[in-house]
Coordinates of C-alpha atoms and ligand atoms in Angstrom, one line a residue:
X339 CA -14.9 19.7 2.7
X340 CA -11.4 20.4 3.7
X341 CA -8.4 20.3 1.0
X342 CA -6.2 17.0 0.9
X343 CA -3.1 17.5 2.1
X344 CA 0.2 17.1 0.0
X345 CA 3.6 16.8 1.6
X346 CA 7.5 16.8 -0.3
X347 CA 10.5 17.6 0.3
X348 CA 14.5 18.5 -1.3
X349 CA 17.4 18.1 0.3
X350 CA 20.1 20.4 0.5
X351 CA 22.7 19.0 -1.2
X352 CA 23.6 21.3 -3.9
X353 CA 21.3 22.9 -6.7
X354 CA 18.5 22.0 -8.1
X355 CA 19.0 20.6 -11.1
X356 CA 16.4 20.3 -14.2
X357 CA 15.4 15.9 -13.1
X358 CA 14.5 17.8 -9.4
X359 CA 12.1 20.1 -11.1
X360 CA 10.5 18.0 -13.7
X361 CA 10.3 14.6 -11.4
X362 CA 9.0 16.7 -8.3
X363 CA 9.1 20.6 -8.3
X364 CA 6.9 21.2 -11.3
X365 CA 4.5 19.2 -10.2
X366 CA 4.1 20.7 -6.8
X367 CA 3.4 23.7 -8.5
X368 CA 0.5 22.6 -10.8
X369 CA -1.4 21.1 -8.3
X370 CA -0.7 23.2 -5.3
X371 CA -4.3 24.6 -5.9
X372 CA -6.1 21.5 -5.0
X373 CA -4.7 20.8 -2.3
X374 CA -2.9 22.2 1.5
X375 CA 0.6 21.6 0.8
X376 CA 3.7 21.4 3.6
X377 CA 7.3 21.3 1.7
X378 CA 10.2 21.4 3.1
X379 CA 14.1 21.6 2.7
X380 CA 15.4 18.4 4.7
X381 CA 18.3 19.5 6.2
X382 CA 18.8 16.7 8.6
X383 CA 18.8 14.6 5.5
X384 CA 21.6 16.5 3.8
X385 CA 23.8 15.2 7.0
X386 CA 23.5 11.7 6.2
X387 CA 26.4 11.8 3.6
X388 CA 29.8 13.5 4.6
X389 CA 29.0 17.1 4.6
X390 CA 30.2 20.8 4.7
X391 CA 29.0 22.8 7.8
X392 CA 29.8 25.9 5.7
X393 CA 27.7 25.2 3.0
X394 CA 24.9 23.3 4.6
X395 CA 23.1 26.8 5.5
X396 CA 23.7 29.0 2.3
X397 CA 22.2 25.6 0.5
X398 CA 19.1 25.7 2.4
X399 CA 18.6 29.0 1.3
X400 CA 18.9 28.5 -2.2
X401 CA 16.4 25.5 -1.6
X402 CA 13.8 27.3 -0.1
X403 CA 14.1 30.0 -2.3
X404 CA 14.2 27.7 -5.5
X405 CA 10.8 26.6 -4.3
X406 CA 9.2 30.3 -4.3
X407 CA 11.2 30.9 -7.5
X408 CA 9.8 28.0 -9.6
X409 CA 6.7 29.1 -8.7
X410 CA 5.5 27.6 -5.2
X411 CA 3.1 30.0 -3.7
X412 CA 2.3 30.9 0.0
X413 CA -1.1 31.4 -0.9
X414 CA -1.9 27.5 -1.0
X415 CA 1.6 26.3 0.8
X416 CA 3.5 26.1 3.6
X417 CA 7.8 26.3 3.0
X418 CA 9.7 25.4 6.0
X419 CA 13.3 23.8 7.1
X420 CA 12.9 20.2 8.8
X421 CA 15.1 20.5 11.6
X422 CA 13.3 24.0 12.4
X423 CA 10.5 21.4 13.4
X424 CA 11.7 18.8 15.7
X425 CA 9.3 16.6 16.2
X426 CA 10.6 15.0 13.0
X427 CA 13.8 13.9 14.5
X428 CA 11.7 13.1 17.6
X429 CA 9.1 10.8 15.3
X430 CA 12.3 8.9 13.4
X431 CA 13.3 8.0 17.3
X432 CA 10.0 6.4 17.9
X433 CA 9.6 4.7 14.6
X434 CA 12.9 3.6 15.0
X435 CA 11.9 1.4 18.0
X436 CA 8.7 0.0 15.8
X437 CA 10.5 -1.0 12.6
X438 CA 11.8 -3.6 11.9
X439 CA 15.9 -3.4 10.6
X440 CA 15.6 -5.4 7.7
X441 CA 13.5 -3.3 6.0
X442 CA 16.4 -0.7 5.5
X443 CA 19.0 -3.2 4.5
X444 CA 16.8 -3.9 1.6
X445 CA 16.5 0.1 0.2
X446 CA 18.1 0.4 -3.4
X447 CA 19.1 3.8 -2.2
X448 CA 21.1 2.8 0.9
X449 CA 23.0 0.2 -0.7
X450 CA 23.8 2.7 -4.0
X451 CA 24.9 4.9 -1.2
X452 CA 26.4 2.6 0.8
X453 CA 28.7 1.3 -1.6
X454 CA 30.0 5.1 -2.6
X455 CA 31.2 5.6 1.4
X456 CA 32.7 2.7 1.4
X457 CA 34.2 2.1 5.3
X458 CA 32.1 5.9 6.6
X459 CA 28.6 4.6 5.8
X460 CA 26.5 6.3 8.8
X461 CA 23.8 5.0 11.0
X462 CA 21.7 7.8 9.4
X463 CA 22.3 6.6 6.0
X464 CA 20.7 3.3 7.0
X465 CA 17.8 5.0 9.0
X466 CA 17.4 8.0 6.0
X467 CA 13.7 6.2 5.2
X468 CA 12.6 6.5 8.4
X469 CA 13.3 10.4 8.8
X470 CA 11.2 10.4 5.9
X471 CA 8.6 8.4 7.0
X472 CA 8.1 10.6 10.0
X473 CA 8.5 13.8 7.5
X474 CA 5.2 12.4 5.5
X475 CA 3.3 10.9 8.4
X476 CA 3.4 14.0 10.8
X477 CA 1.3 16.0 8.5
X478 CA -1.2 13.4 8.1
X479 CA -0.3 13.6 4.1
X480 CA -2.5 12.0 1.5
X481 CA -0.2 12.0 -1.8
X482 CA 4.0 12.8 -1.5
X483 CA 4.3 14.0 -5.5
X484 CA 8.1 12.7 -5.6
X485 CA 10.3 11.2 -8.9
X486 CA 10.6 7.5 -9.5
X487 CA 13.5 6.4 -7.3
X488 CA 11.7 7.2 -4.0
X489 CA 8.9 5.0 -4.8
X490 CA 10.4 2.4 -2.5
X491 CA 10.9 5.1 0.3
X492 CA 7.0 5.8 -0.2
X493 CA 6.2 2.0 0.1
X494 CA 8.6 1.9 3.2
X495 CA 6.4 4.5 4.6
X496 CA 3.1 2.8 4.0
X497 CA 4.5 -0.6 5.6
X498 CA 5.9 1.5 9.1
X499 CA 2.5 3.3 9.1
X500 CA 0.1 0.4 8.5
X501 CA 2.3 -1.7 11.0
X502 CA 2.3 1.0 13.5
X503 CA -1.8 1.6 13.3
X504 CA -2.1 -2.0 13.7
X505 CA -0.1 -2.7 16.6
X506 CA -1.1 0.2 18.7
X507 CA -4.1 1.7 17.6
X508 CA -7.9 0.2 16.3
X509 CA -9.1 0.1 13.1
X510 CA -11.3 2.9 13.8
X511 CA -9.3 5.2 15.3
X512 CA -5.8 4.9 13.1
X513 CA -3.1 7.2 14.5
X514 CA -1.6 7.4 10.6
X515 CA -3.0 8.1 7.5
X516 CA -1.6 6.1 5.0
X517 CA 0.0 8.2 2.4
X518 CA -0.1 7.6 -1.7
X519 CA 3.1 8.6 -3.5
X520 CA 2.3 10.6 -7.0
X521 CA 4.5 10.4 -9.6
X522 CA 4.1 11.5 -12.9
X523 CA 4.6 9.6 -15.9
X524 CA 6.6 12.5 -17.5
X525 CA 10.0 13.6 -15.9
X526 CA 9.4 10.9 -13.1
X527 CA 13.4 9.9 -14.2
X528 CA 15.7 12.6 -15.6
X529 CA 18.7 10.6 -16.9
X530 CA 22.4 12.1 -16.5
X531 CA 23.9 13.6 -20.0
X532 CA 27.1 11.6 -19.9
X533 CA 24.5 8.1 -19.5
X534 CA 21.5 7.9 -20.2
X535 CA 21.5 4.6 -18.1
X536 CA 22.0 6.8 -14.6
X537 CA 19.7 9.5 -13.2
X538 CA 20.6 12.6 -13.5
X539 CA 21.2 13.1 -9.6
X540 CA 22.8 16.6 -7.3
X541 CA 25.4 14.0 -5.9
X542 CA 27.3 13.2 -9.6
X543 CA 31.0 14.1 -9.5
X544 CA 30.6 15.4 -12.7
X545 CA 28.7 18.9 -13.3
X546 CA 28.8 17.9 -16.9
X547 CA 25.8 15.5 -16.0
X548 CA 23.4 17.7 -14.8
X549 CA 21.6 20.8 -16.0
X550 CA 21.3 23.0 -12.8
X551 CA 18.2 25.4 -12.6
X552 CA 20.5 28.3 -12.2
X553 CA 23.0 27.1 -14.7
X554 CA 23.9 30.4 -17.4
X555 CA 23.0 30.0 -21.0
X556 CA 26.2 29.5 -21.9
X557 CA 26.7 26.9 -19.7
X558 CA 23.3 25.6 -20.5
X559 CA 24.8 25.4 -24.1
X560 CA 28.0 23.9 -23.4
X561 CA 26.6 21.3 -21.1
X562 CA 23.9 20.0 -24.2
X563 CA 27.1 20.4 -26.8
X564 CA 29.1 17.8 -24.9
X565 CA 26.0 15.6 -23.8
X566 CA 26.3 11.6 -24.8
X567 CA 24.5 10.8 -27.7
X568 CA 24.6 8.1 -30.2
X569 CA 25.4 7.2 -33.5
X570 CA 21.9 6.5 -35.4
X571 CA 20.6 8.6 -38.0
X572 CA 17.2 10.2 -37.0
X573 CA 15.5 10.5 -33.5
X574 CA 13.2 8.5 -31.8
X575 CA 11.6 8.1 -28.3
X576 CA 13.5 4.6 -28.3
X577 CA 13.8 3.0 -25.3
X578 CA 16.8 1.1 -26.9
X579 CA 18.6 4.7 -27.1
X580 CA 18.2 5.8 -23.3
X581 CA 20.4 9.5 -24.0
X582 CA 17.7 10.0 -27.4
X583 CA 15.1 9.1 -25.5
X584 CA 16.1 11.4 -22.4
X585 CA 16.9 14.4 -24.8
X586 CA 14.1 13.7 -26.5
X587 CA 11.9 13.8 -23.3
X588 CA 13.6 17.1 -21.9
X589 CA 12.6 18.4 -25.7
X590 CA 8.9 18.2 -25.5
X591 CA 8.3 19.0 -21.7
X592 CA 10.6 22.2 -22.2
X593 CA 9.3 23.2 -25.5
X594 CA 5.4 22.4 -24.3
X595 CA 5.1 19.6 -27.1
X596 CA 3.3 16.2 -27.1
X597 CA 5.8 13.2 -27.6
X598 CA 3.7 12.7 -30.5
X599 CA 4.8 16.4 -32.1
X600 CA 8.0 15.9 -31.0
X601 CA 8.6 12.3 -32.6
X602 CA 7.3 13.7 -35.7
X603 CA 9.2 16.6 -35.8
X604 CA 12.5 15.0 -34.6
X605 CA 12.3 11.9 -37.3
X606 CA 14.7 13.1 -39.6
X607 CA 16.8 15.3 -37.6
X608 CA 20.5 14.8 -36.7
X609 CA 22.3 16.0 -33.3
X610 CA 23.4 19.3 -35.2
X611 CA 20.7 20.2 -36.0
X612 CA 18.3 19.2 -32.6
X613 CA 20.8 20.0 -30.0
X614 CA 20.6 23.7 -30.7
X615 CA 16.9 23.5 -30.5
X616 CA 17.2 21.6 -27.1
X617 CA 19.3 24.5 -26.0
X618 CA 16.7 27.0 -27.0
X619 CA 13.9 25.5 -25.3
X620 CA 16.1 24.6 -22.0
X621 CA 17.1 28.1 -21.5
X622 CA 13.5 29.9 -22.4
X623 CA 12.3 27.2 -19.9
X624 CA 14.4 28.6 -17.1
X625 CA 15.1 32.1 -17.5
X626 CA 11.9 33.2 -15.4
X627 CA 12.6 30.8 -12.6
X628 CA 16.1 32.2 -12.5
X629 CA 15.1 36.0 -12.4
X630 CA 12.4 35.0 -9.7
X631 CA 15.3 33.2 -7.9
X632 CA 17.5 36.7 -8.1
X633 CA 14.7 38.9 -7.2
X634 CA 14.3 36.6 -4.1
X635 CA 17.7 36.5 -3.2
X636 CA 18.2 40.8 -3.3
X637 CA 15.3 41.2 -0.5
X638 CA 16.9 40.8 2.5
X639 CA 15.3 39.0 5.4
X640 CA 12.0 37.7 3.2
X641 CA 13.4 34.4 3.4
X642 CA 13.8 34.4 7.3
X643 CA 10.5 35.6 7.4
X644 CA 8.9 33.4 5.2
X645 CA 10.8 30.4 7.2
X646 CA 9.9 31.2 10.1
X647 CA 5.9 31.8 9.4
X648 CA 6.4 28.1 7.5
X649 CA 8.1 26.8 11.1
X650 CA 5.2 27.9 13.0
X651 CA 2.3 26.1 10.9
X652 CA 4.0 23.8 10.3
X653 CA 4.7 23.0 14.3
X654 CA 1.2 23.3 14.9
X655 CA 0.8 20.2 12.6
X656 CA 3.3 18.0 13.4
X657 CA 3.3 18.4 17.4
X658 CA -0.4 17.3 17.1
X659 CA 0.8 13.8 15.5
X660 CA 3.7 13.9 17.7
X661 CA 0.9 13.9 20.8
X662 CA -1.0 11.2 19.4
X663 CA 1.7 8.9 18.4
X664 CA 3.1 9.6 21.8
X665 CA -0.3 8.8 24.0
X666 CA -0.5 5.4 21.5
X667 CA 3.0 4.5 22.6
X668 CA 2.2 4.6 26.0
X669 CA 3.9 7.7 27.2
X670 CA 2.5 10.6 29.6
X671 CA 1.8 13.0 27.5
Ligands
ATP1216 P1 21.3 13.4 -4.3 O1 22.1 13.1 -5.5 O2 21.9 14.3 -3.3 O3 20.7 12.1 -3.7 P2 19.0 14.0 -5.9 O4 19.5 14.7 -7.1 O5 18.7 12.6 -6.0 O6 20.1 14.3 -4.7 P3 16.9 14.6 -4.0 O7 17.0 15.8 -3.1 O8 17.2 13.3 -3.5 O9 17.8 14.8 -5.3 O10 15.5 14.6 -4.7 C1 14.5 15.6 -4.7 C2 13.3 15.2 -5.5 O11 13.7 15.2 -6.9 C3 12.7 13.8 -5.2 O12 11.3 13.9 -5.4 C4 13.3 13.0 -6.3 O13 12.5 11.8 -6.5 C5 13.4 13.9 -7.5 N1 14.4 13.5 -8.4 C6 15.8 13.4 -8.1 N2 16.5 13.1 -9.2 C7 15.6 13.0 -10.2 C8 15.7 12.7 -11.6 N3 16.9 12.4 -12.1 N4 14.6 12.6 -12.3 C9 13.4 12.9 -11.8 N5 13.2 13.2 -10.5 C10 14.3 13.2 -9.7
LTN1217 N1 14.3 11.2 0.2 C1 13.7 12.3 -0.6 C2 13.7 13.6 0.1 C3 12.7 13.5 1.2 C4 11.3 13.5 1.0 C5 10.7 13.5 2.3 C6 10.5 13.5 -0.1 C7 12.9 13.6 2.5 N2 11.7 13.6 3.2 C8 9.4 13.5 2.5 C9 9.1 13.5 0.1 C10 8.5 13.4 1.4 C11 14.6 12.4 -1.9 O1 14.1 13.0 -2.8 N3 15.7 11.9 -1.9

């Protein structure tokens, strides 16, 4: 029987920062084995938002090399750029013209968006969950292993797909596979460090609120030192104290402990004497994915080549969905 397929993506806004990798990456990586994976960097999702033509490229690079540096391997997946494949944007076009527009004025993360551009909101902000759609539907994906605010993107998806197979194909010969989003109970929400009431997110004015996964150790240190905390003596997985709970959280994933452990051996503590211990476990966490990342980065041209070999399987893919969806539409194909 052939694998299941699995299909994600980043975009390249920035770093990756430690929510990215718990609430997605990590996850990739553990069950990669299982299953024929497709992930890509989605560039022409970076674009959506006022951006920097200088810095779009070199961060697609440190995306894609991010991915083989936490430990994505070309063994079991495929790593390629999105707008390297365009029968993506072709897709959005022609989902587009069979969804219906109020179900993008109702995404969470077009009106949190929305609000931040205030008078430059784009067209492609609004239409952002139908690029997506097409990135998931084009490989025929099973599961889209994402963190907890694109569940509604992955309904969204499901909705455009079911509608789609129902208005122009028969129940026995669907054009779509309907796609199940996986997300994991822990790390699915990475909260910022100045409040534990946002998500930690790549977009934050404030560097202060993230943990980057190529951050030093000092900076790792100074970032934890000036986190928010809060006033209570002893630590607890409390949802009532969202920056414990967070720290707490980042605690036992990075230090490979259950909550249970954790609870235990965090009951008494104060911030003095846990933040160090954080630290500790933050950096040993990421110190191998940053010297894979630097090793990466020194051989010249291995991330062209790997890009490009990711382009053409994943072309093969998608252009046979493109066909299909295409011929259903009504189109000479
Ligand atoms: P931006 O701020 O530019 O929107 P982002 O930090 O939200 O970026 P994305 O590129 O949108 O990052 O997300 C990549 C993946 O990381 C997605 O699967 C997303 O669900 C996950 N993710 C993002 N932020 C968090 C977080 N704070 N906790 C857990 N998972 C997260
Ligand atoms: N919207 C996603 C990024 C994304 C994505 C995808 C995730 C674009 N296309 C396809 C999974 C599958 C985000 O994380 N902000």
């Amino acid at each position: 029987m052939s694998k299941k397929r699995i299909l994600s993506g980043v975009q390249p806004t920035g770093n990756l920062h430690i929510g990215n990798y718990l609430g997605a990456i990590r996850n990739w990586v553990e069950m990669q084995p299982q299953y024929d994976n497709f992930f890509c960097v989605v560039d022409l999702h970076a674009i959506t938002v006022p951006h920097n033509p200088e810095v779009l490229a070199k961060d697609t690079y440190t995306i894609a090399s991010l991915y083989l540096a936490c430990g994505i391997d070309l063994q079991y997946s495929t790593i390629f750029v999105q707008s390297h494949v365009s029968s993506h944007s072709e897709l959005a076009w022609l989902l587009n013209c069979t969804t219906p527009l109020n179900w993008l004025e109702r995404m969470i993360q077009f009106k949190e968006k929305a609000i931040k551009q205030g008078e430059n909101v784009s067209v492609g902000l609004l239409d952002y969950p139908i690029l997506m759609a097409a990135d998931i539907l084009l490989y025929d994906a099973d599961q889209v292993p994402v963190g907890e605010d694109q569940k509604q993107h992955l309904e969204l998806t499901r909705d455009i797909a079911i509608r789609f197979n129902d208005k122009f194909a028969s129940e026995e010969n669907p054009v779509f596979k309907i796609p199940e989003p996986l997300i994991k109970k822990e790390g699915a929400r990475v909260m910022s460090l100045s409040d534990g009431t946002k998500k930690m997110s790549k977009s934050d004015p404030s560097e202060l609120s993230r943990i980057s996964l190529l951050d030093s150790p000092e900076m790792i240190k100074k970032k934890i030192k000036k986190c928010k905390t809060d006033p209570v003596m002893g630590l607890s997985f409390d949802p009532q104290r969202p920056e414990c709970n967070n720290l707490l959280t980042l605690y036992s994933i990075f230090s490979n402990q259950t909550k249970e452990k954790v609870a235990l051996e965090c009951a008494d503590m104060g911030w003095g004497k846990f933040k160090p211990l954080l630290t500790e476990a933050t950096i040993e966490g990421l110190t191998p994915i940053q010297e894979k990342y630097e090793e990466i980065m020194r051989e010249k041209g291995y991330l062209d080549t790997v890009l490009k070999e990711g382009k053409e399987k994943a072309e093969m893919v998608a252009n046979a969905t493109l066909k299909r969806v295409k011929s259903a539409l009504g189109f000479l194909v």
